[in-house]
mmCIF file of C-alpha atoms in Angstrom:
data_model
loop_
_atom_site.group_PDB
_atom_site.id
_atom_site.type_symbol
_atom_site.label_atom_id
_atom_site.label_comp_id
_atom_site.label_asym_id
_atom_site.label_seq_id
_atom_site.Cartn_x
_atom_site.Cartn_y
_atom_site.Cartn_z
ATOM 1 C CA MET A 1 -0.174 -0.090 0.208
ATOM 2 C CA ALA A 2 1.741 3.322 -0.989
ATOM 3 C CA ARG A 3 1.846 6.321 1.417
ATOM 4 C CA GLY A 4 -1.286 8.361 2.083
ATOM 5 C CA THR A 5 -3.739 5.418 0.188
ATOM 6 C CA ARG A 6 -6.409 3.712 2.162
ATOM 7 C CA ASP A 7 -7.667 0.224 1.973
ATOM 8 C CA PHE A 8 -11.263 1.523 3.477
ATOM 9 C CA SER A 9 -13.680 4.101 2.874
ATOM 10 C CA SER A 10 -14.348 6.662 5.592
ATOM 11 C CA THR A 11 -18.341 7.649 5.702
ATOM 12 C CA MET A 12 -19.624 10.656 7.650
ATOM 13 C CA GLN A 13 -23.334 10.823 8.227
ATOM 14 C CA LEU A 14 -25.819 14.151 9.623
ATOM 15 C CA VAL A 15 -28.375 13.083 11.095
ATOM 16 C CA ALA A 16 -30.774 15.639 12.458
ATOM 17 C CA GLY A 17 -31.817 15.610 16.295
ATOM 18 C CA ARG A 18 -35.357 17.495 15.784
ATOM 19 C CA TYR A 19 -37.178 18.638 12.904
ATOM 20 C CA ASP A 20 -39.273 22.196 13.037
ATOM 21 C CA VAL A 21 -42.557 21.790 10.696
ATOM 22 C CA LEU A 22 -44.117 25.252 9.575
ATOM 23 C CA CYS A 23 -47.421 25.127 8.553
ATOM 24 C CA ASP A 24 -50.342 27.544 8.179
ATOM 25 C CA PRO A 25 -52.599 27.993 11.417
ATOM 26 C CA GLN A 26 -55.561 26.726 9.723
ATOM 27 C CA ASN A 27 -54.004 23.265 9.287
ATOM 28 C CA ALA A 28 -51.641 23.148 12.415
ATOM 29 C CA GLU A 29 -54.330 20.852 14.255
ATOM 30 C CA LYS A 30 -54.540 18.899 11.483
ATOM 31 C CA ALA A 31 -50.612 18.398 11.328
ATOM 32 C CA ARG A 32 -50.278 17.750 14.847
ATOM 33 C CA ASP A 33 -52.786 14.928 14.456
ATOM 34 C CA LEU A 34 -50.932 13.791 11.921
ATOM 35 C CA LEU A 35 -47.220 13.822 13.339
ATOM 36 C CA ALA A 36 -48.886 11.800 16.109
ATOM 37 C CA ARG A 37 -49.380 9.058 14.153
ATOM 38 C CA LEU A 38 -46.065 8.793 12.717
ATOM 39 C CA ALA A 39 -44.458 8.647 15.963
ATOM 40 C CA ILE A 40 -41.042 8.985 15.199
#
């Protein structure tokens, strides 16, 4: 193996700790219900 070469691949992953969901106020109740059913 040559100097500076690797025999493996390096990967990085970005994972969200939380999500902010925006919607119109008239849709807020339905949006909350839908998200509650997903149980993420």
